[in-house]
């Protein structure tokens, strides 16, 4: 029976392995795929929460515990990076919008920006950093610490800046985030206990493929109305897309410059993590009960999130080779 099952699963595993090997190309293709087939988005939108939950499970079950413990022995950098992404970014967003009156002029877009700011980094950011050739360990550790804090920091900033704007209270938002994160962590722990970390590492390529398939559910759901929104108001759609790219690159550049003292390779990896926010987690926590312009902004952020890594990979590889050359020169007698 077992050999028969193995033969049955061989073809799907090969296909998932091939898909996982496509790396950032497959991630970028998801955006185009989601736009090209609008009915798919309508079909998959009810399953966004489940897709986000499964993406979190996969990310948690792949955490390198040894690397996590090693980085936690040097907590200063972790604390600084965590404070920047969980406190600094939402505080700057909220205060800037309040002082300029943007929150009153465009409340739906302000809601989108604040949900982006209070979200933790994307769970896929360590994998994307690794696909780009960057050291993903620091990203992974900061991701774990900031994700653990987000139910509490999100509640705080929602109370400060989003009172009366969300369809649920700040405490309810924090409780939902905590339930989603705790539940996915428990499922990931059970999977690691049943199969072991070595087996998960051995099968990382087909798991990458599964990750991309599940990611399609989220991307298709948020991208499904992009063409209709563009045809209805092309200038507005272009303006929001430009805003999404501007915020992505602003966070990337500012974070890289803030942490440049640790080396541009690791600083760029942190910048990539901070600029890619887990909007899916916010959608799951709010059950998608968001205004139309908020949905549109979330959809258009997928362009910089999934296309930028492909564009930035040559820069990342150049920084990696420079760092390796410097390390080799430093160790030479």
Coordinates of C-alpha atoms in Angstrom, one line a residue:
X1 CA 0.0 0.0 0.0
X2 CA 2.8 2.4 0.9
X3 CA 4.7 2.0 -2.4
X4 CA 1.5 2.6 -4.2
X5 CA 0.9 5.7 -2.3
X6 CA 4.4 6.9 -3.0
X7 CA 3.9 6.4 -6.7
X8 CA 0.6 8.3 -6.6
X9 CA 2.2 11.2 -4.8
X10 CA 5.4 11.3 -6.9
X11 CA 4.0 13.4 -9.7
X12 CA 2.5 16.1 -7.4
X13 CA 5.7 16.2 -5.4
X14 CA 7.8 16.7 -8.5
X15 CA 5.5 19.5 -9.7
X16 CA 5.6 21.2 -6.3
X17 CA 9.4 20.9 -6.2
X18 CA 9.6 22.5 -9.6
X19 CA 7.3 25.3 -8.5
X20 CA 9.3 25.9 -5.3
X21 CA 12.5 26.0 -7.4
X22 CA 11.1 29.0 -9.4
X23 CA 11.8 31.2 -6.4
X24 CA 11.0 34.9 -6.8
X25 CA 9.9 34.4 -10.4
X26 CA 6.9 32.3 -9.2
X27 CA 6.1 34.9 -6.5
X28 CA 6.1 37.7 -9.1
X29 CA 4.0 35.6 -11.5
X30 CA 1.2 35.3 -8.8
X31 CA 0.4 39.0 -9.1
X32 CA -0.1 38.7 -12.9
X33 CA -2.1 35.5 -12.5
X34 CA -4.4 37.1 -9.9
X35 CA -5.1 40.0 -12.2
X36 CA -5.6 37.9 -15.4
X37 CA -8.3 35.7 -13.9
X38 CA -10.8 38.0 -11.9
X39 CA -13.3 35.2 -11.4
X40 CA -10.7 33.2 -9.5
X41 CA -10.4 36.0 -7.0
X42 CA -14.2 36.0 -6.4
X43 CA -14.0 32.2 -5.9
X44 CA -11.1 32.3 -3.5
X45 CA -11.9 35.4 -1.4
X46 CA -13.9 33.5 1.2
X47 CA -10.9 31.4 1.9
X48 CA -8.4 34.2 2.7
X49 CA -8.4 33.6 6.4
X50 CA -7.7 29.8 6.0
X51 CA -4.9 30.6 3.5
X52 CA -3.2 33.0 5.8
X53 CA -3.5 30.5 8.7
X54 CA -1.8 27.8 6.5
X55 CA 1.0 30.2 5.4
X56 CA 1.6 31.0 9.1
X57 CA 1.7 27.3 9.9
X58 CA 4.3 26.6 7.2
X59 CA 6.4 29.6 8.3
X60 CA 6.4 28.6 12.0
X61 CA 7.2 24.9 11.3
X62 CA 10.3 26.0 9.4
X63 CA 11.7 28.2 12.1
X64 CA 15.4 27.3 12.7
X65 CA 15.4 27.0 16.4
X66 CA 19.2 26.8 16.7
X67 CA 19.6 30.0 14.7
X68 CA 16.9 31.6 16.7
X69 CA 18.7 30.8 20.0
X70 CA 22.0 32.0 18.6
X71 CA 20.6 35.4 17.6
X72 CA 18.7 35.8 20.9
X73 CA 22.1 35.7 22.7
X74 CA 22.7 39.1 21.1
X75 CA 19.5 40.8 21.9
X76 CA 20.4 44.4 21.3
X77 CA 20.1 44.3 17.5
X78 CA 16.9 42.2 17.8
X79 CA 15.3 44.6 20.2
X80 CA 16.2 47.6 17.9
X81 CA 14.9 46.0 14.8
X82 CA 11.7 44.8 16.6
X83 CA 11.1 48.2 18.1
X84 CA 11.5 49.9 14.7
X85 CA 9.0 47.6 12.9
X86 CA 6.4 47.3 15.6
X87 CA 6.5 50.7 17.2
X88 CA 8.5 53.1 15.1
X89 CA 6.8 52.5 11.7
X90 CA 3.1 52.7 12.9
X91 CA 3.9 55.7 15.1
X92 CA 5.4 57.6 12.2
X93 CA 2.5 56.7 9.9
X94 CA -0.1 57.7 12.4
X95 CA 1.4 60.9 13.5
X96 CA 2.2 62.0 9.9
X97 CA -1.3 61.3 8.8
X98 CA -2.8 63.1 11.8
X99 CA -0.6 66.2 11.6
X100 CA -1.2 66.6 7.8
X101 CA -5.0 66.0 8.1
X102 CA -4.7 63.0 5.8
X103 CA -6.8 60.8 8.1
X104 CA -9.7 63.2 7.8
X105 CA -9.4 63.9 4.1
X106 CA -9.2 60.2 3.0
X107 CA -10.3 57.9 5.9
X108 CA -10.5 54.7 3.8
X109 CA -7.0 55.2 2.5
X110 CA -5.8 56.2 5.9
X111 CA -7.3 53.0 7.3
X112 CA -5.4 51.0 4.7
X113 CA -2.1 52.7 5.5
X114 CA -2.5 52.2 9.3
X115 CA -3.4 48.6 8.9
X116 CA -0.3 48.2 6.8
X117 CA 1.8 50.0 9.4
X118 CA 0.5 48.0 12.5
X119 CA 0.8 44.7 10.7
X120 CA 3.8 42.4 11.4
X121 CA 6.2 41.7 8.6
X122 CA 5.2 39.0 6.0
X123 CA 5.8 35.5 7.2
X124 CA 7.4 34.8 3.8
X125 CA 10.0 37.5 4.2
X126 CA 12.8 35.2 5.4
X127 CA 12.2 32.9 2.5
X128 CA 12.2 35.8 0.0
X129 CA 15.4 37.1 1.6
X130 CA 17.0 33.7 1.2
X131 CA 15.8 33.4 -2.4
X132 CA 17.5 36.7 -3.1
X133 CA 20.8 35.4 -1.6
X134 CA 20.6 37.4 1.6
X135 CA 21.2 36.1 5.1
X136 CA 17.7 35.4 6.4
X137 CA 18.5 34.5 10.0
X138 CA 18.3 38.0 11.4
X139 CA 15.1 38.5 9.4
X140 CA 13.6 35.3 10.8
X141 CA 14.4 36.2 14.4
X142 CA 13.0 39.7 14.1
X143 CA 10.0 38.3 12.4
X144 CA 9.3 35.9 15.3
X145 CA 9.7 38.7 17.9
X146 CA 7.6 41.3 16.1
X147 CA 4.9 38.7 15.3
X148 CA 4.7 37.7 18.9
X149 CA 4.1 41.4 19.9
X150 CA 1.7 42.4 17.1
X151 CA -1.5 41.4 18.9
X152 CA -0.6 43.9 21.6
X153 CA 1.0 46.7 19.5
X154 CA -1.8 46.5 16.9
X155 CA -4.4 47.0 19.7
X156 CA -2.5 50.0 21.0
X157 CA -2.1 51.8 17.7
X158 CA -5.7 50.9 16.6
X159 CA -6.9 52.5 19.8
X160 CA -4.7 55.6 19.2
X161 CA -5.4 56.2 15.5
X162 CA -8.3 54.0 14.3
X163 CA -11.0 54.5 17.0
X164 CA -14.4 54.3 15.3
X165 CA -12.9 53.5 11.9
X166 CA -12.6 49.7 12.2
X167 CA -15.7 47.5 12.3
X168 CA -14.3 45.8 15.4
X169 CA -12.8 47.2 18.6
X170 CA -9.0 47.4 19.1
X171 CA -9.2 44.8 21.8
X172 CA -11.2 42.5 19.5
X173 CA -8.5 43.0 16.8
X174 CA -5.8 42.1 19.2
X175 CA -7.7 39.0 20.4
X176 CA -8.3 37.8 16.8
X177 CA -4.6 38.3 15.9
X178 CA -3.6 36.4 19.0
X179 CA -5.9 33.5 18.3
X180 CA -4.7 33.2 14.7
X181 CA -1.0 33.4 15.6
X182 CA -1.3 31.1 18.6
X183 CA -3.4 28.5 16.7
X184 CA -1.0 28.4 13.7
X185 CA 2.0 28.1 16.1
X186 CA 0.3 25.1 17.9
X187 CA -0.4 23.4 14.6
X188 CA 3.2 24.0 13.4
X189 CA 4.5 22.6 16.7
X190 CA 2.5 19.4 16.3
X191 CA 3.8 19.0 12.7
X192 CA 7.4 19.4 13.8
X193 CA 6.8 16.9 16.6
X194 CA 5.3 14.3 14.3
X195 CA 7.7 14.6 11.4
X196 CA 10.8 16.2 12.8
X197 CA 12.8 19.3 11.7
X198 CA 15.2 17.2 9.6
X199 CA 12.3 15.8 7.4
X200 CA 10.9 19.4 7.0
X201 CA 14.3 20.6 5.9
X202 CA 14.8 17.7 3.5
X203 CA 11.4 18.5 1.8
X204 CA 11.9 22.2 1.8
X205 CA 11.6 22.4 -2.0
X206 CA 8.1 20.9 -2.3
X207 CA 7.1 22.8 0.8
X208 CA 8.2 26.0 -1.0
X209 CA 5.8 24.9 -3.8
X210 CA 3.0 24.4 -1.4
X211 CA 3.7 27.8 0.0
X212 CA 3.3 29.4 -3.4
X213 CA 0.1 27.5 -4.1
X214 CA -1.4 28.8 -0.9
X215 CA -0.1 32.3 -1.5
X216 CA -2.1 32.2 -4.8
X217 CA -5.3 32.1 -2.8
X218 CA -4.5 35.3 -1.0
X219 CA -3.1 37.1 -4.0
X220 CA -6.0 36.1 -6.3
X221 CA -8.5 37.2 -3.6
X222 CA -7.1 40.7 -3.2
X223 CA -6.2 41.2 -6.9
X224 CA -9.6 40.0 -8.2
X225 CA -11.2 43.5 -8.6
X226 CA -8.1 45.4 -9.8
X227 CA -9.1 45.5 -13.5
X228 CA -12.7 46.5 -12.7
X229 CA -11.4 49.3 -10.3
X230 CA -8.9 50.5 -12.9
X231 CA -11.5 50.7 -15.6
X232 CA -13.9 52.5 -13.3
X233 CA -11.3 55.1 -12.2
X234 CA -7.9 54.7 -13.9
X235 CA -6.2 57.8 -12.5
X236 CA -7.1 56.9 -8.9
X237 CA -5.8 53.4 -9.4
X238 CA -2.5 54.6 -10.8
X239 CA -2.2 57.1 -8.0
X240 CA -2.8 54.5 -5.3
X241 CA -0.3 52.1 -7.1
X242 CA 2.3 54.8 -7.1
X243 CA 1.6 55.5 -3.4
X244 CA 2.1 51.7 -2.6
X245 CA 5.4 51.7 -4.4
X246 CA 6.5 54.9 -2.7
X247 CA 5.8 53.6 0.7
X248 CA 7.4 50.2 0.0
X249 CA 10.7 51.8 -1.2
X250 CA 10.6 54.5 1.6
X251 CA 10.5 51.8 4.2
X252 CA 13.1 49.8 2.5
X253 CA 15.6 52.7 2.1
X254 CA 15.0 54.2 5.5
X255 CA 15.4 50.8 7.3
X256 CA 18.5 50.0 5.3
X257 CA 20.1 53.3 6.2
X258 CA 19.1 53.0 9.8
X259 CA 20.8 49.7 10.2
X260 CA 23.7 50.2 7.8
X261 CA 26.2 49.9 10.6
X262 CA 25.6 46.1 10.7
X263 CA 26.5 45.8 7.0
X264 CA 24.5 46.6 4.0
X265 CA 23.7 43.0 3.2
X266 CA 21.9 42.4 6.6
X267 CA 20.5 45.9 6.6
X268 CA 18.9 45.4 3.1
X269 CA 17.4 42.1 4.4
X270 CA 15.9 44.0 7.4
X271 CA 14.7 46.7 5.0
X272 CA 13.0 44.1 2.8
X273 CA 11.3 42.6 5.9
X274 CA 10.0 45.9 7.2
X275 CA 8.7 47.1 3.8
X276 CA 6.7 43.9 3.3
X277 CA 3.8 43.9 5.8
X278 CA 1.5 41.0 6.5
X279 CA -1.7 42.6 5.2
X280 CA -3.2 39.1 4.9
X281 CA -3.1 38.8 8.7
X282 CA -5.0 42.1 8.9
X283 CA -7.6 40.8 6.4
X284 CA -7.9 37.6 8.4
X285 CA -8.3 39.5 11.7
X286 CA -11.0 41.8 10.3
X287 CA -12.7 39.0 8.3
X288 CA -12.3 41.2 5.2
X289 CA -14.9 43.7 6.4
X290 CA -13.0 46.7 4.9
X291 CA -14.1 49.6 2.6
X292 CA -13.5 49.4 -1.1
X293 CA -10.5 51.8 -1.3
X294 CA -8.8 49.9 1.6
X295 CA -9.2 46.7 -0.5
X296 CA -7.9 48.4 -3.6
X297 CA -4.8 49.7 -1.7
X298 CA -4.2 46.2 -0.3
X299 CA -4.4 44.8 -3.8
X300 CA -2.0 47.3 -5.3
X301 CA 0.6 46.7 -2.6
X302 CA 1.1 43.2 -4.0
X303 CA 2.9 44.8 -7.0
X304 CA 5.9 46.1 -5.0
X305 CA 5.7 43.2 -2.5
X306 CA 6.1 40.5 -5.1
X307 CA 7.8 42.3 -8.0
X308 CA 10.5 44.2 -6.1
X309 CA 12.4 41.1 -4.8
X310 CA 12.9 40.1 -8.4
X311 CA 14.2 43.6 -9.3
X312 CA 16.4 43.8 -6.2
X313 CA 18.0 40.3 -6.5
X314 CA 21.0 41.6 -8.5
X315 CA 21.8 44.2 -5.9
X316 CA 21.4 41.7 -3.1
X317 CA 23.8 39.3 -4.8
X318 CA 26.3 42.0 -5.4
X319 CA 26.2 42.9 -1.7
X320 CA 26.5 39.3 -0.7
X321 CA 29.6 38.8 -2.9
X322 CA 31.2 42.0 -1.5
X323 CA 30.6 40.8 2.0
X324 CA 32.0 37.4 1.2
X325 CA 35.1 39.0 -0.4
X326 CA 35.6 41.3 2.6
X327 CA 35.3 38.3 5.0
X328 CA 37.8 36.4 3.0
X329 CA 40.2 39.3 2.9
X330 CA 39.9 39.8 6.6
X331 CA 40.7 36.1 7.3
X332 CA 43.7 36.1 5.0
X333 CA 47.1 35.9 6.8

